[in-house]
């Protein structure tokens, strides 16, 4: 949607990489879509709706072969796996604070120095100027300050720093490995539920289990399982075109984090059986 708004404002064509049946990007189609006219590739590192881990390093290399830049949304990746923006060769990489156990309203944007220096400020305010003159105009501070207009979210930034320290103390690889165990355990457990369909079965996944149940609406499942003390997400997950590809308008999504346990997965499965019995 943001790209559609920008396209309407400045004029460009959006081309979409199709998705395979298992939720992985069709890399053959991606290669075909790239051309010398391609300016920017925007892709999420991990799908929030399916958990699919996209091959962003390969995608970056292919984009650069055609002279295009790549912007990676890493909100779902940063708390679950080691992210090396230099190894990926990302031009831009962004993630949000609340996805790494930090506060809302704050996030991180990484960009290559030369690109950031060439970009104009996106907003005006205090601390982002070098000089101001009615006659000579305004010159801007060096990066990153020229992108930090006005009073920053001081408390949120400090809290985000502490959250990242905690993630590093536990170990991102350890977190990702544990979440993978939880996902495998839950995936096997729901496999025997009649009429339950898992969306997103690509071989490389983060700790996301997205599913629908035949004869039951996802919102009903979410509301009822909440009454049993289980929190899942239901809806379109800001990914309506993706869900339309799978022929559904909403899914249930169980997301696993560093603090979840196998016993909690058992509680989720038990509650899910009870809820499905209620709605069918």
Short mmCIF file of C-alpha atoms in Angstrom, two decimals, residues 43-157:
data_model
loop_
_atom_site.label_atom_id
_atom_site.label_comp_id
_atom_site.label_asym_id
_atom_site.label_seq_id
_atom_site.Cartn_x
_atom_site.Cartn_y
_atom_site.Cartn_z
CA UNK A 43 11.00 -7.44 0.09
CA UNK A 44 10.43 -8.70 3.60
CA UNK A 45 13.18 -10.84 5.07
CA UNK A 46 10.58 -13.01 6.79
CA UNK A 47 6.88 -13.12 5.95
CA UNK A 48 4.80 -12.06 8.93
CA UNK A 49 1.80 -13.95 7.54
CA UNK A 50 3.51 -17.26 6.72
CA UNK A 51 6.91 -17.26 8.40
CA UNK A 52 8.72 -17.89 5.12
CA UNK A 53 12.37 -16.79 5.20
CA UNK A 54 13.11 -15.18 1.86
CA UNK A 55 16.53 -15.53 0.15
CA UNK A 56 17.37 -11.85 0.51
CA UNK A 57 21.10 -12.22 -0.12
CA UNK A 58 20.44 -13.86 -3.49
CA UNK A 59 17.75 -11.31 -4.26
CA UNK A 60 20.12 -8.44 -3.46
CA UNK A 61 22.81 -9.85 -5.75
CA UNK A 62 20.34 -10.22 -8.63
CA UNK A 63 18.94 -6.72 -8.08
CA UNK A 64 22.41 -5.20 -8.10
CA UNK A 65 23.24 -7.00 -11.35
CA UNK A 66 20.50 -4.90 -12.96
CA UNK A 67 21.53 -1.67 -11.26
CA UNK A 68 18.63 -1.72 -8.80
CA UNK A 69 18.67 -1.04 -5.07
CA UNK A 70 17.11 -3.34 -2.49
CA UNK A 71 15.12 -2.37 0.61
CA UNK A 72 14.53 -5.17 3.10
CA UNK A 73 11.83 -5.14 5.77
CA UNK A 74 13.49 -7.03 8.59
CA UNK A 75 10.84 -6.57 11.28
CA UNK A 76 10.13 -10.30 11.48
CA UNK A 77 13.77 -11.37 11.09
CA UNK A 78 15.77 -9.20 13.49
CA UNK A 79 14.61 -10.89 16.72
CA UNK A 80 14.87 -14.43 15.37
CA UNK A 81 18.12 -14.73 13.41
CA UNK A 82 21.49 -13.04 13.00
CA UNK A 83 21.22 -10.29 10.40
CA UNK A 84 24.44 -9.24 8.66
CA UNK A 85 23.51 -6.34 6.40
CA UNK A 86 26.97 -6.31 4.86
CA UNK A 87 26.89 -10.00 3.97
CA UNK A 88 23.40 -9.53 2.53
CA UNK A 89 24.65 -6.39 0.77
CA UNK A 90 21.42 -4.62 1.66
CA UNK A 91 21.09 -1.04 0.51
CA UNK A 92 18.44 -0.41 3.16
CA UNK A 93 17.29 -2.60 6.06
CA UNK A 94 14.56 -1.66 8.55
CA UNK A 95 12.98 -3.18 11.63
CA UNK A 96 10.64 -2.05 14.39
CA UNK A 97 11.31 -1.85 18.10
CA UNK A 98 8.36 -3.80 19.41
CA UNK A 99 9.32 -6.85 17.33
CA UNK A 100 12.57 -7.17 19.30
CA UNK A 101 10.85 -7.00 22.70
CA UNK A 102 11.21 -3.22 22.84
CA UNK A 103 8.65 -0.39 22.93
CA UNK A 104 6.30 0.74 20.20
CA UNK A 105 6.79 3.90 18.18
CA UNK A 106 10.48 3.40 17.46
CA UNK A 107 12.53 1.49 14.93
CA UNK A 108 15.79 1.25 13.05
CA UNK A 109 16.68 2.10 9.46
CA UNK A 110 20.07 1.02 8.16
CA UNK A 111 21.25 2.48 4.88
CA UNK A 112 24.52 2.51 3.00
CA UNK A 113 26.37 5.72 3.80
CA UNK A 114 26.64 6.99 0.23
CA UNK A 115 22.91 6.50 -0.35
CA UNK A 116 21.91 8.24 2.87
CA UNK A 117 24.22 11.16 2.16
CA UNK A 118 22.67 11.60 -1.28
CA UNK A 119 19.09 11.57 0.03
CA UNK A 120 17.28 14.76 1.06
CA UNK A 121 15.72 15.07 4.52
CA UNK A 122 12.22 13.67 4.67
CA UNK A 123 11.06 16.11 7.33
CA UNK A 124 12.16 19.45 8.75
CA UNK A 125 12.76 20.36 12.39
CA UNK A 126 15.31 21.01 15.08
CA UNK A 127 18.68 19.25 15.22
CA UNK A 128 18.69 18.34 11.52
CA UNK A 129 20.07 21.63 10.20
CA UNK A 130 23.60 22.95 9.94
CA UNK A 131 22.87 26.56 8.99
CA UNK A 132 19.70 28.54 8.29
CA UNK A 133 19.65 31.79 6.35
CA UNK A 134 16.88 33.73 4.62
CA UNK A 135 19.37 34.75 1.96
CA UNK A 136 21.54 31.66 1.46
CA UNK A 137 18.95 29.05 2.38
CA UNK A 138 19.42 26.06 4.65
CA UNK A 139 22.18 23.49 4.84
CA UNK A 140 21.64 20.22 6.64
CA UNK A 141 23.56 18.33 9.29
CA UNK A 142 25.50 15.20 8.45
CA UNK A 143 23.85 11.81 8.67
CA UNK A 144 22.20 10.47 10.70
CA UNK A 145 21.13 13.82 12.17
CA UNK A 146 19.59 15.20 8.99
CA UNK A 147 16.95 12.46 9.23
CA UNK A 148 16.21 13.06 12.93
CA UNK A 149 14.01 16.16 12.86
CA UNK A 150 12.68 17.51 16.13
CA UNK A 151 12.70 15.95 19.57
CA UNK A 152 13.48 12.24 19.29
CA UNK A 153 11.61 9.48 21.09
CA UNK A 154 14.21 9.54 23.85
CA UNK A 155 12.66 7.03 26.25
CA UNK A 156 11.76 4.65 23.44
CA UNK A 157 15.27 4.72 21.98
#
